[in-house]
Amino acid sequence: MTKTLFDHYAAPRDGYAGTLVGRAWIPGEHGGPTIVLVRDDGVYDISRHVATTSALFDLDEPAGFLGALPRTERLGSPDDLLRNSDQAARDPAAPWLLAPVDFQAIKAAGVTFASSLLERVVEEQAKGDPAAAAQVRAALVEQIGVDLSKVKPGSAEAERLRQALTERRLWSQYLEVGLGPDAEVFTKTQPLSAVGFGADVGIHPKSTWNNPEPEIVVVVSSAGGIVGATLGNDVNLRDFEGRSALLLSKAKDNNGSTALGPFVRVFDGTFSLDDVRRAEVTLRVEGTDGFALDGVSSMRRISRDPEDLVRQTIGGTHQYPDGFVLFLGTMFAPTKERAGGGGGFTHKVGDVVAIGSELLGTLANRVRHSDAIEPWTMGIRALIANLARRGLIDAATSPRAP
């Protein structure tokens, strides 16, 4: 029997005891994107009280606000919405999940784990050629000669390593952001363009070397406070970025190249930033060709603390009035051979990617080419028009207490 994306889903370890919020598409003439509260006994439409997650996460106590809301407009069970979110088997007359954020900027931190740092240098020196990767990787490990995971970014030891590698002409722009004082933080994609659980994720049709990047994504208010977290897939084109760092936007921002979800778990008594710091992020890739790949990324091994990454994103030099989400990076850079010839791993159309973490659940999507998946049409103007037609404009900017 063919597995559905729901077959890859595992709920948070404690079920839905935490404060989980998301967005769902409500079909019908008066439907559209809706903010939902997720509980063990159901998924509830709360859009009459708050119609954007941007406004919700700017509240002083979003968990307290959500906990006080009446649960009257039930859309179904969590499993109902998760099952119907599978794009390949969706009932368009029933609700399904969207990415759980809306107006927030979507940012990403790169090269925050030593293992992925090495792979970025491999991409650069291989000039985007996957066949050259294995030889470059072996040479770099021998030449660098130190365990990069033990070097603290911005430290005196990192500066000494920089000087030594520069003298040997081995210093790299990736080593600069991986070991230097300044983190790499870039715009991953546009507000509202991320896809949610069950949707197709996209790879550029011209890419021959690409991979998923399973990450924890923190949700940040306009004041710079971290209010919760979700899971993300920062779909990456290794060949494009390897050819030139100036192709980063082309490597990162394509139709369906960002997946978030299934829900945001808001910080409360059951979940905190320390849980993010301790988290393990798992990855499972299953291909229609029988190929399977498993990986794990431990947040304990991140080189920069999440609070430091957020401070380097927002402050006196850069504001986000609608808030933002920030991919924290991954230690996962797959090298398992798939097609032969030394190219290592790359996606094939039809791959299923499942990303999980014990307190956040599972984000599952299928891979297709970016020009073949459903185009992105619900931008800011369209969402504002939809909320206005449904009488929710006030709730989009000013949450209404019950």
mmCIF file of C-alpha atoms in Angstrom:
data_model
loop_
_atom_site.group_PDB
_atom_site.id
_atom_site.type_symbol
_atom_site.label_atom_id
_atom_site.label_comp_id
_atom_site.label_asym_id
_atom_site.label_seq_id
_atom_site.Cartn_x
_atom_site.Cartn_y
_atom_site.Cartn_z
ATOM 1 C CA MET A 1 0.000 0.000 0.000
ATOM 2 C CA THR A 2 1.317 3.457 -0.917
ATOM 3 C CA LYS A 3 2.212 5.518 2.139
ATOM 4 C CA THR A 4 0.576 8.894 2.608
ATOM 5 C CA LEU A 5 2.333 11.855 4.162
ATOM 6 C CA PHE A 6 0.229 11.315 7.272
ATOM 7 C CA ASP A 7 1.871 7.889 7.622
ATOM 8 C CA HIS A 8 5.133 9.777 8.235
ATOM 9 C CA TYR A 9 3.581 11.970 10.933
ATOM 10 C CA ALA A 10 4.311 11.650 14.638
ATOM 11 C CA ALA A 11 2.593 14.030 17.056
ATOM 12 C CA PRO A 12 4.570 15.838 19.771
ATOM 13 C CA ARG A 13 5.653 13.509 22.587
ATOM 14 C CA ASP A 14 3.115 15.089 24.952
ATOM 15 C CA GLY A 15 0.360 15.170 22.361
ATOM 16 C CA TYR A 16 -1.262 18.576 22.072
ATOM 17 C CA ALA A 17 -0.871 19.513 25.725
ATOM 18 C CA GLY A 18 1.238 22.530 24.802
ATOM 19 C CA THR A 19 0.108 25.770 23.199
ATOM 20 C CA LEU A 20 0.049 25.009 19.486
ATOM 21 C CA VAL A 21 -1.261 27.392 16.865
ATOM 22 C CA GLY A 22 -1.376 27.193 13.086
ATOM 23 C CA ARG A 23 -3.085 28.358 9.947
ATOM 24 C CA ALA A 24 -5.604 26.439 7.887
ATOM 25 C CA TRP A 25 -7.393 26.996 4.609
ATOM 26 C CA ILE A 26 -11.163 27.030 5.052
ATOM 27 C CA PRO A 27 -12.833 26.225 1.715
ATOM 28 C CA GLY A 28 -16.005 27.779 0.401
ATOM 29 C CA GLU A 29 -17.286 31.157 -0.690
ATOM 30 C CA HIS A 30 -16.591 32.749 2.691
ATOM 31 C CA GLY A 31 -13.396 30.846 3.369
ATOM 32 C CA GLY A 32 -9.711 31.605 3.283
ATOM 33 C CA PRO A 33 -6.646 31.477 5.563
ATOM 34 C CA THR A 34 -7.699 31.044 9.192
ATOM 35 C CA ILE A 35 -5.775 31.039 12.470
ATOM 36 C CA VAL A 36 -6.351 27.811 14.395
ATOM 37 C CA LEU A 37 -5.710 26.612 17.938
ATOM 38 C CA VAL A 38 -4.728 22.936 18.194
ATOM 39 C CA ARG A 39 -5.848 20.853 21.154
ATOM 40 C CA ASP A 40 -6.219 17.136 21.807
ATOM 41 C CA ASP A 41 -9.970 17.423 21.375
ATOM 42 C CA GLY A 42 -9.861 19.343 18.093
ATOM 43 C CA VAL A 43 -8.617 22.136 15.884
ATOM 44 C CA TYR A 44 -10.494 25.390 16.488
ATOM 45 C CA ASP A 45 -10.989 28.415 14.266
ATOM 46 C CA ILE A 46 -10.006 31.460 16.360
ATOM 47 C CA SER A 47 -9.928 34.019 13.541
ATOM 48 C CA ARG A 48 -12.729 36.095 15.112
ATOM 49 C CA HIS A 49 -10.320 36.823 17.957
ATOM 50 C CA VAL A 50 -7.034 37.031 16.042
ATOM 51 C CA ALA A 51 -6.726 36.828 12.271
ATOM 52 C CA THR A 52 -2.942 36.942 11.753
ATOM 53 C CA THR A 53 -0.127 35.176 13.537
ATOM 54 C CA SER A 54 1.924 38.348 13.143
ATOM 55 C CA ALA A 55 -0.455 40.186 15.498
ATOM 56 C CA LEU A 56 -0.795 37.181 17.813
ATOM 57 C CA PHE A 57 2.944 36.786 18.376
ATOM 58 C CA ASP A 58 3.307 40.492 19.170
ATOM 59 C CA LEU A 59 1.123 40.150 22.263
ATOM 60 C CA ASP A 60 2.826 40.324 25.650
ATOM 61 C CA GLU A 61 1.547 36.842 26.565
ATOM 62 C CA PRO A 62 0.399 34.958 23.461
ATOM 63 C CA ALA A 63 0.073 31.653 25.352
ATOM 64 C CA GLY A 64 -2.164 33.248 27.974
ATOM 65 C CA PHE A 65 -4.307 34.904 25.314
ATOM 66 C CA LEU A 66 -4.759 31.616 23.463
ATOM 67 C CA GLY A 67 -5.511 29.701 26.641
ATOM 68 C CA ALA A 68 -8.379 32.057 27.485
ATOM 69 C CA LEU A 69 -10.133 31.781 24.113
ATOM 70 C CA PRO A 70 -13.433 29.895 23.846
ATOM 71 C CA ARG A 71 -13.303 26.722 21.747
ATOM 72 C CA THR A 72 -16.545 26.904 19.825
ATOM 73 C CA GLU A 73 -15.716 26.680 16.110
ATOM 74 C CA ARG A 74 -14.274 23.186 15.754
ATOM 75 C CA LEU A 75 -12.903 22.299 12.307
ATOM 76 C CA GLY A 76 -12.106 18.663 13.056
ATOM 77 C CA SER A 77 -9.450 16.672 14.855
ATOM 78 C CA PRO A 78 -5.734 17.350 14.368
ATOM 79 C CA ASP A 79 -5.518 14.083 12.415
ATOM 80 C CA ASP A 80 -8.401 15.176 10.161
ATOM 81 C CA LEU A 81 -6.584 18.317 9.064
ATOM 82 C CA LEU A 82 -3.193 16.625 8.811
ATOM 83 C CA ARG A 83 -4.597 13.832 6.618
ATOM 84 C CA ASN A 84 -6.348 16.317 4.344
ATOM 85 C CA SER A 85 -3.215 18.430 3.978
ATOM 86 C CA ASP A 86 -1.560 15.795 1.757
ATOM 87 C CA GLN A 87 -1.668 17.555 -1.594
ATOM 88 C CA ALA A 88 -1.824 14.256 -3.470
ATOM 89 C CA ALA A 89 -5.031 13.138 -1.727
ATOM 90 C CA ARG A 90 -6.763 16.317 -0.592
ATOM 91 C CA ASP A 91 -10.517 16.823 -0.345
ATOM 92 C CA PRO A 92 -10.915 20.454 -1.496
ATOM 93 C CA ALA A 93 -14.206 20.697 0.379
ATOM 94 C CA ALA A 94 -12.549 20.152 3.785
ATOM 95 C CA PRO A 95 -9.971 22.285 5.671
ATOM 96 C CA TRP A 96 -6.230 21.710 5.322
ATOM 97 C CA LEU A 97 -3.122 23.162 6.920
ATOM 98 C CA LEU A 98 -1.014 26.056 5.650
ATOM 99 C CA ALA A 99 2.361 27.294 6.828
ATOM 100 C CA PRO A 100 1.762 28.580 10.387
ATOM 101 C CA VAL A 101 3.004 32.168 9.829
ATOM 102 C CA ASP A 102 1.818 34.988 7.597
ATOM 103 C CA PHE A 103 3.215 38.561 7.465
ATOM 104 C CA GLN A 104 6.503 37.727 9.194
ATOM 105 C CA ALA A 105 9.790 38.044 7.305
ATOM 106 C CA ILE A 106 11.338 34.626 6.677
ATOM 107 C CA LYS A 107 15.038 34.677 7.545
ATOM 108 C CA ALA A 108 17.676 31.974 7.817
ATOM 109 C CA ALA A 109 21.014 31.596 9.566
ATOM 110 C CA GLY A 110 23.643 29.646 7.673
ATOM 111 C CA VAL A 111 26.784 27.743 8.591
ATOM 112 C CA THR A 112 25.886 27.358 12.272
ATOM 113 C CA PHE A 113 27.134 23.765 12.600
ATOM 114 C CA ALA A 114 30.687 22.563 11.975
ATOM 115 C CA SER A 115 29.641 19.663 9.738
ATOM 116 C CA SER A 116 27.606 21.876 7.427
ATOM 117 C CA LEU A 117 30.402 24.470 7.502
ATOM 118 C CA LEU A 118 32.772 21.956 5.925
ATOM 119 C CA GLU A 119 30.194 21.071 3.281
ATOM 120 C CA ARG A 120 29.722 24.715 2.303
ATOM 121 C CA VAL A 121 33.470 24.961 1.705
ATOM 122 C CA VAL A 122 33.265 21.734 -0.325
ATOM 123 C CA GLU A 123 30.541 23.277 -2.514
ATOM 124 C CA GLU A 124 32.630 26.387 -3.035
ATOM 125 C CA GLN A 125 35.841 24.580 -3.946
ATOM 126 C CA ALA A 126 34.014 22.022 -6.123
ATOM 127 C CA LYS A 127 32.428 24.950 -8.028
ATOM 128 C CA GLY A 128 29.022 23.316 -7.747
ATOM 129 C CA ASP A 129 30.187 20.062 -9.376
ATOM 130 C CA PRO A 130 28.903 17.109 -7.301
ATOM 131 C CA ALA A 131 31.353 14.693 -8.959
ATOM 132 C CA ALA A 132 34.288 16.645 -7.489
ATOM 133 C CA ALA A 133 32.870 16.786 -3.964
ATOM 134 C CA ALA A 134 34.355 13.610 -2.493
ATOM 135 C CA GLN A 135 37.922 14.483 -3.493
ATOM 136 C CA VAL A 136 37.600 18.070 -2.261
ATOM 137 C CA ARG A 137 36.095 16.901 1.029
ATOM 138 C CA ALA A 138 38.905 14.501 1.778
ATOM 139 C CA ALA A 139 41.560 17.093 0.963
ATOM 140 C CA LEU A 140 39.958 19.742 3.159
ATOM 141 C CA VAL A 141 39.688 17.481 6.196
ATOM 142 C CA GLU A 142 43.377 16.680 5.899
ATOM 143 C CA GLN A 143 44.481 20.274 5.278
ATOM 144 C CA ILE A 144 42.402 22.052 7.921
ATOM 145 C CA GLY A 145 43.604 19.590 10.523
ATOM 146 C CA VAL A 146 41.369 20.679 13.423
ATOM 147 C CA ASP A 147 37.913 19.782 14.713
ATOM 148 C CA LEU A 148 35.898 22.840 13.687
ATOM 149 C CA SER A 149 33.113 21.926 16.120
ATOM 150 C CA LYS A 150 35.443 22.836 18.999
ATOM 151 C CA VAL A 151 36.276 26.306 17.670
ATOM 152 C CA LYS A 152 34.017 29.046 19.050
ATOM 153 C CA PRO A 153 33.048 31.645 16.439
ATOM 154 C CA GLY A 154 34.702 35.012 17.039
ATOM 155 C CA SER A 155 37.177 33.630 19.583
ATOM 156 C CA ALA A 156 40.939 34.162 19.679
ATOM 157 C CA GLU A 157 41.387 30.552 18.582
ATOM 158 C CA ALA A 158 39.140 31.192 15.568
ATOM 159 C CA GLU A 159 41.229 34.234 14.653
ATOM 160 C CA ARG A 160 44.437 32.207 14.861
ATOM 161 C CA LEU A 161 42.882 29.563 12.612
ATOM 162 C CA ARG A 162 41.816 32.274 10.179
ATOM 163 C CA GLN A 163 45.375 33.588 9.957
ATOM 164 C CA ALA A 164 46.847 30.112 9.475
ATOM 165 C CA LEU A 165 44.361 29.124 6.769
ATOM 166 C CA THR A 166 44.708 32.493 5.030
ATOM 167 C CA GLU A 167 48.458 31.983 4.800
ATOM 168 C CA ARG A 168 47.768 28.604 3.171
ATOM 169 C CA ARG A 169 45.126 30.167 0.879
ATOM 170 C CA LEU A 170 42.431 27.985 2.422
ATOM 171 C CA TRP A 171 40.324 30.716 4.062
ATOM 172 C CA SER A 172 36.800 30.866 2.668
ATOM 173 C CA GLN A 173 33.759 33.121 2.811
ATOM 174 C CA TYR A 174 31.997 30.206 4.525
ATOM 175 C CA LEU A 175 34.715 29.867 7.144
ATOM 176 C CA GLU A 176 34.358 33.617 7.698
ATOM 177 C CA VAL A 177 30.687 33.358 8.695
ATOM 178 C CA GLY A 178 31.146 29.977 10.381
ATOM 179 C CA LEU A 179 34.071 31.015 12.580
ATOM 180 C CA GLY A 180 34.158 34.811 12.455
ATOM 181 C CA PRO A 181 32.264 37.178 14.773
ATOM 182 C CA ASP A 182 29.393 37.881 12.369
ATOM 183 C CA ALA A 183 26.765 35.230 11.610
ATOM 184 C CA GLU A 184 25.356 34.647 8.156
ATOM 185 C CA VAL A 185 21.706 35.734 8.219
ATOM 186 C CA PHE A 186 19.859 36.018 4.919
ATOM 187 C CA THR A 187 16.332 36.388 3.620
ATOM 188 C CA LYS A 188 15.165 32.895 2.759
ATOM 189 C CA THR A 189 11.948 33.814 0.962
ATOM 190 C CA GLN A 190 9.050 36.264 0.977
ATOM 191 C CA PRO A 191 6.289 36.614 3.591
ATOM 192 C CA LEU A 192 3.354 34.273 2.876
ATOM 193 C CA SER A 193 5.301 32.185 0.336
ATOM 194 C CA ALA A 194 6.177 29.248 2.633
ATOM 195 C CA VAL A 195 4.208 26.016 2.279
ATOM 196 C CA GLY A 196 2.914 23.879 5.116
ATOM 197 C CA PHE A 197 2.572 20.219 6.048
ATOM 198 C CA GLY A 198 1.504 18.078 3.092
ATOM 199 C CA ALA A 199 2.247 20.573 0.334
ATOM 200 C CA ASP A 200 4.764 19.935 -2.428
ATOM 201 C CA VAL A 201 8.216 21.450 -1.926
ATOM 202 C CA GLY A 202 10.138 22.650 -4.954
ATOM 203 C CA ILE A 203 13.598 22.212 -6.417
ATOM 204 C CA HIS A 204 14.704 24.213 -9.445
ATOM 205 C CA PRO A 205 14.407 22.069 -12.604
ATOM 206 C CA LYS A 206 17.982 22.949 -13.625
ATOM 207 C CA SER A 207 19.494 21.764 -10.343
ATOM 208 C CA THR A 208 21.356 18.440 -10.279
ATOM 209 C CA TRP A 209 22.766 18.667 -6.732
ATOM 210 C CA ASN A 210 20.368 19.640 -3.948
ATOM 211 C CA ASN A 211 19.154 18.551 -0.542
ATOM 212 C CA PRO A 212 16.702 19.205 2.276
ATOM 213 C CA GLU A 213 17.861 21.139 5.318
ATOM 214 C CA PRO A 214 15.900 20.063 8.418
ATOM 215 C CA GLU A 215 15.874 22.865 10.960
ATOM 216 C CA ILE A 216 14.195 24.320 13.996
ATOM 217 C CA VAL A 217 12.749 27.730 13.214
ATOM 218 C CA VAL A 218 12.207 30.252 15.994
ATOM 219 C CA VAL A 219 9.336 32.736 15.859
ATOM 220 C CA VAL A 220 10.269 36.278 16.890
ATOM 221 C CA SER A 221 8.085 39.288 17.725
ATOM 222 C CA SER A 222 8.655 42.761 16.310
ATOM 223 C CA ALA A 223 10.351 43.643 19.627
ATOM 224 C CA GLY A 224 12.887 40.852 19.168
ATOM 225 C CA GLY A 225 11.452 38.400 21.687
ATOM 226 C CA ILE A 226 11.497 34.697 20.822
ATOM 227 C CA VAL A 227 7.940 33.488 21.409
ATOM 228 C CA GLY A 228 7.941 29.942 20.045
ATOM 229 C CA ALA A 229 9.273 27.517 17.475
ATOM 230 C CA THR A 230 8.295 25.305 14.567
ATOM 231 C CA LEU A 231 10.009 22.970 12.100
ATOM 232 C CA GLY A 232 11.345 23.988 8.720
ATOM 233 C CA ASN A 233 12.823 22.618 5.505
ATOM 234 C CA ASP A 234 15.260 25.082 3.953
ATOM 235 C CA VAL A 235 15.399 23.392 0.528
ATOM 236 C CA ASN A 236 18.884 24.035 -0.827
ATOM 237 C CA LEU A 237 20.516 23.896 -4.280
ATOM 238 C CA ARG A 238 24.140 22.962 -3.646
ATOM 239 C CA ASP A 239 25.171 23.297 -7.279
ATOM 240 C CA PHE A 240 23.815 26.837 -7.727
ATOM 241 C CA GLU A 241 25.372 28.229 -4.551
ATOM 242 C CA GLY A 242 28.589 26.297 -5.164
ATOM 243 C CA ARG A 243 29.039 27.979 -8.542
ATOM 244 C CA SER A 244 28.846 31.411 -6.918
ATOM 245 C CA ALA A 245 27.777 32.771 -3.544
ATOM 246 C CA LEU A 246 26.022 35.518 -5.514
ATOM 247 C CA LEU A 247 23.546 32.842 -6.623
ATOM 248 C CA LEU A 248 22.420 32.308 -3.013
ATOM 249 C CA SER A 249 18.994 33.833 -3.652
ATOM 250 C CA LYS A 250 18.513 31.615 -6.709
ATOM 251 C CA ALA A 251 19.644 28.605 -4.679
ATOM 252 C CA LYS A 252 17.298 29.383 -1.788
ATOM 253 C CA ASP A 253 14.208 31.267 -2.988
ATOM 254 C CA ASN A 254 12.160 29.259 -5.463
ATOM 255 C CA ASN A 255 8.513 28.277 -5.602
ATOM 256 C CA GLY A 256 7.912 25.871 -2.723
ATOM 257 C CA SER A 257 11.499 25.990 -1.495
ATOM 258 C CA THR A 258 10.479 26.829 2.088
ATOM 259 C CA ALA A 259 8.313 24.567 4.225
ATOM 260 C CA LEU A 260 7.206 25.385 7.779
ATOM 261 C CA GLY A 261 5.024 23.585 10.275
ATOM 262 C CA PRO A 262 2.944 21.826 11.026
ATOM 263 C CA PHE A 263 2.282 24.192 13.964
ATOM 264 C CA VAL A 264 4.041 26.845 16.009
ATOM 265 C CA ARG A 265 4.531 25.726 19.586
ATOM 266 C CA VAL A 266 4.296 28.873 21.684
ATOM 267 C CA PHE A 267 6.478 29.166 24.779
ATOM 268 C CA ASP A 268 4.543 28.337 27.953
ATOM 269 C CA GLY A 269 4.955 26.145 31.005
ATOM 270 C CA THR A 270 5.428 23.053 28.816
ATOM 271 C CA PHE A 271 7.932 24.426 26.285
ATOM 272 C CA SER A 272 10.750 26.964 26.401
ATOM 273 C CA LEU A 273 13.863 28.158 24.610
ATOM 274 C CA ASP A 274 15.881 25.647 26.631
ATOM 275 C CA ASP A 275 13.832 22.883 24.983
ATOM 276 C CA VAL A 276 14.900 24.303 21.628
ATOM 277 C CA ARG A 277 18.542 24.285 22.749
ATOM 278 C CA ARG A 278 18.251 20.607 23.739
ATOM 279 C CA ALA A 279 16.252 19.449 20.737
ATOM 280 C CA GLU A 280 17.131 16.684 18.295
ATOM 281 C CA VAL A 281 15.871 17.136 14.735
ATOM 282 C CA THR A 282 15.402 13.968 12.677
ATOM 283 C CA LEU A 283 15.244 13.579 8.928
ATOM 284 C CA ARG A 284 13.864 10.776 6.783
ATOM 285 C CA VAL A 285 13.955 10.853 2.970
ATOM 286 C CA GLU A 286 12.186 8.115 1.027
ATOM 287 C CA GLY A 287 12.352 7.957 -2.764
ATOM 288 C CA THR A 288 10.082 6.238 -5.244
ATOM 289 C CA ASP A 289 13.254 4.418 -6.363
ATOM 290 C CA GLY A 290 13.549 2.648 -3.001
ATOM 291 C CA PHE A 291 16.275 4.969 -1.755
ATOM 292 C CA ALA A 292 16.113 5.913 1.935
ATOM 293 C CA LEU A 293 18.179 8.331 3.965
ATOM 294 C CA ASP A 294 18.105 9.084 7.683
ATOM 295 C CA GLY A 295 19.836 11.837 9.583
ATOM 296 C CA VAL A 296 19.767 13.681 12.866
ATOM 297 C CA SER A 297 20.787 17.187 13.837
ATOM 298 C CA SER A 298 21.446 17.976 17.499
ATOM 299 C CA MET A 299 20.841 21.539 18.606
ATOM 300 C CA ARG A 300 23.348 20.953 21.416
ATOM 301 C CA ARG A 301 26.074 21.128 18.755
ATOM 302 C CA ILE A 302 25.102 24.496 17.291
ATOM 303 C CA SER A 303 27.998 26.958 17.263
ATOM 304 C CA ARG A 304 25.900 30.075 17.984
ATOM 305 C CA ASP A 305 23.102 30.277 20.546
ATOM 306 C CA PRO A 306 19.610 31.021 19.166
ATOM 307 C CA GLU A 307 19.445 34.260 21.181
ATOM 308 C CA ASP A 308 22.744 35.410 19.635
ATOM 309 C CA LEU A 309 21.424 34.677 16.126
ATOM 310 C CA VAL A 310 18.258 36.656 16.868
ATOM 311 C CA ARG A 311 20.289 39.586 18.248
ATOM 312 C CA GLN A 312 22.335 39.590 15.051
ATOM 313 C CA THR A 313 19.112 39.726 13.010
ATOM 314 C CA ILE A 314 17.132 42.486 14.738
ATOM 315 C CA GLY A 315 18.263 45.599 16.594
ATOM 316 C CA GLY A 316 19.187 49.220 16.102
ATOM 317 C CA THR A 317 20.308 48.626 12.521
ATOM 318 C CA HIS A 318 17.431 46.415 11.352
ATOM 319 C CA GLN A 319 13.771 46.238 12.389
ATOM 320 C CA TYR A 320 10.929 43.849 11.526
ATOM 321 C CA PRO A 321 7.607 45.544 12.334
ATOM 322 C CA ASP A 322 5.639 42.379 11.481
ATOM 323 C CA GLY A 323 8.045 40.087 13.306
ATOM 324 C CA PHE A 324 10.095 37.361 11.677
ATOM 325 C CA VAL A 325 10.929 33.680 11.750
ATOM 326 C CA LEU A 326 14.520 32.475 11.740
ATOM 327 C CA PHE A 327 15.844 29.129 10.531
ATOM 328 C CA LEU A 328 18.604 28.225 12.991
ATOM 329 C CA GLY A 329 20.662 26.086 10.613
ATOM 330 C CA THR A 330 21.424 22.387 10.386
ATOM 331 C CA MET A 331 24.331 20.032 10.854
ATOM 332 C CA PHE A 332 22.847 17.816 8.145
ATOM 333 C CA ALA A 333 24.632 17.913 4.771
ATOM 334 C CA PRO A 334 24.033 14.522 3.115
ATOM 335 C CA THR A 335 26.882 12.743 1.363
ATOM 336 C CA LYS A 336 25.287 9.291 1.000
ATOM 337 C CA GLU A 337 25.759 8.098 -2.562
ATOM 338 C CA ARG A 338 22.569 7.863 -4.592
ATOM 339 C CA ALA A 339 23.243 8.012 -8.313
ATOM 340 C CA GLY A 340 26.864 6.853 -8.525
ATOM 341 C CA GLY A 341 29.852 8.732 -9.883
ATOM 342 C CA GLY A 342 30.800 10.373 -6.590
ATOM 343 C CA GLY A 343 27.963 12.856 -6.613
ATOM 344 C CA GLY A 344 26.582 11.900 -3.213
ATOM 345 C CA PHE A 345 22.967 12.721 -2.417
ATOM 346 C CA THR A 346 20.537 14.721 -4.504
ATOM 347 C CA HIS A 347 16.752 14.788 -4.613
ATOM 348 C CA LYS A 348 14.608 13.026 -7.157
ATOM 349 C CA VAL A 349 11.061 14.024 -7.996
ATOM 350 C CA GLY A 350 8.655 12.154 -5.740
ATOM 351 C CA ASP A 351 10.919 12.036 -2.686
ATOM 352 C CA VAL A 352 9.107 12.284 0.636
ATOM 353 C CA VAL A 353 10.898 14.391 3.247
ATOM 354 C CA ALA A 354 9.855 13.991 6.902
ATOM 355 C CA ILE A 355 11.414 16.274 9.530
ATOM 356 C CA GLY A 356 10.623 15.648 13.183
ATOM 357 C CA SER A 357 11.369 16.740 16.719
ATOM 358 C CA GLU A 358 9.856 15.300 19.894
ATOM 359 C CA LEU A 359 8.097 18.449 21.100
ATOM 360 C CA LEU A 360 7.227 19.917 17.690
ATOM 361 C CA GLY A 361 5.771 16.965 15.786
ATOM 362 C CA THR A 362 6.556 16.218 12.142
ATOM 363 C CA LEU A 363 6.736 18.247 8.949
ATOM 364 C CA ALA A 364 6.275 16.065 5.847
ATOM 365 C CA ASN A 365 6.301 17.085 2.181
ATOM 366 C CA ARG A 366 6.867 15.662 -1.310
ATOM 367 C CA VAL A 367 9.489 16.957 -3.714
ATOM 368 C CA ARG A 368 8.672 18.194 -7.202
ATOM 369 C CA HIS A 369 10.153 20.737 -9.575
ATOM 370 C CA SER A 370 9.382 24.339 -8.668
ATOM 371 C CA ASP A 371 7.812 25.057 -12.059
ATOM 372 C CA ALA A 372 5.461 22.065 -11.752
ATOM 373 C CA ILE A 373 4.002 22.659 -8.300
ATOM 374 C CA GLU A 374 1.054 24.854 -7.412
ATOM 375 C CA PRO A 375 2.065 28.512 -7.983
ATOM 376 C CA TRP A 376 2.079 30.982 -5.111
ATOM 377 C CA THR A 377 -0.845 33.406 -5.497
ATOM 378 C CA MET A 378 -1.948 34.420 -1.973
ATOM 379 C CA GLY A 379 0.317 37.398 -1.366
ATOM 380 C CA ILE A 380 -0.191 40.318 0.999
ATOM 381 C CA ARG A 381 -2.762 42.160 -1.128
ATOM 382 C CA ALA A 382 -4.775 38.986 -1.666
ATOM 383 C CA LEU A 383 -4.752 38.125 2.042
ATOM 384 C CA ILE A 384 -5.829 41.639 3.068
ATOM 385 C CA ALA A 385 -8.659 41.535 0.509
ATOM 386 C CA ASN A 386 -9.756 38.134 1.792
ATOM 387 C CA LEU A 387 -9.741 39.245 5.433
ATOM 388 C CA ALA A 388 -11.682 42.396 4.538
ATOM 389 C CA ARG A 389 -14.334 40.373 2.698
ATOM 390 C CA ARG A 390 -14.711 38.148 5.761
ATOM 391 C CA GLY A 391 -14.916 41.081 8.195
ATOM 392 C CA LEU A 392 -11.644 40.174 9.909
ATOM 393 C CA ILE A 393 -9.471 43.211 9.229
ATOM 394 C CA ASP A 394 -9.672 44.499 12.807
ATOM 395 C CA ALA A 395 -8.785 41.066 14.186
ATOM 396 C CA ALA A 396 -5.820 40.948 11.771
ATOM 397 C CA THR A 397 -4.121 43.844 13.531
ATOM 398 C CA SER A 398 -5.709 43.988 17.009
ATOM 399 C CA PRO A 399 -6.437 40.641 18.703
ATOM 400 C CA ARG A 400 -9.744 40.618 20.519
ATOM 401 C CA ALA A 401 -9.865 39.178 23.994
ATOM 402 C CA PRO A 402 -12.932 36.998 24.694
#
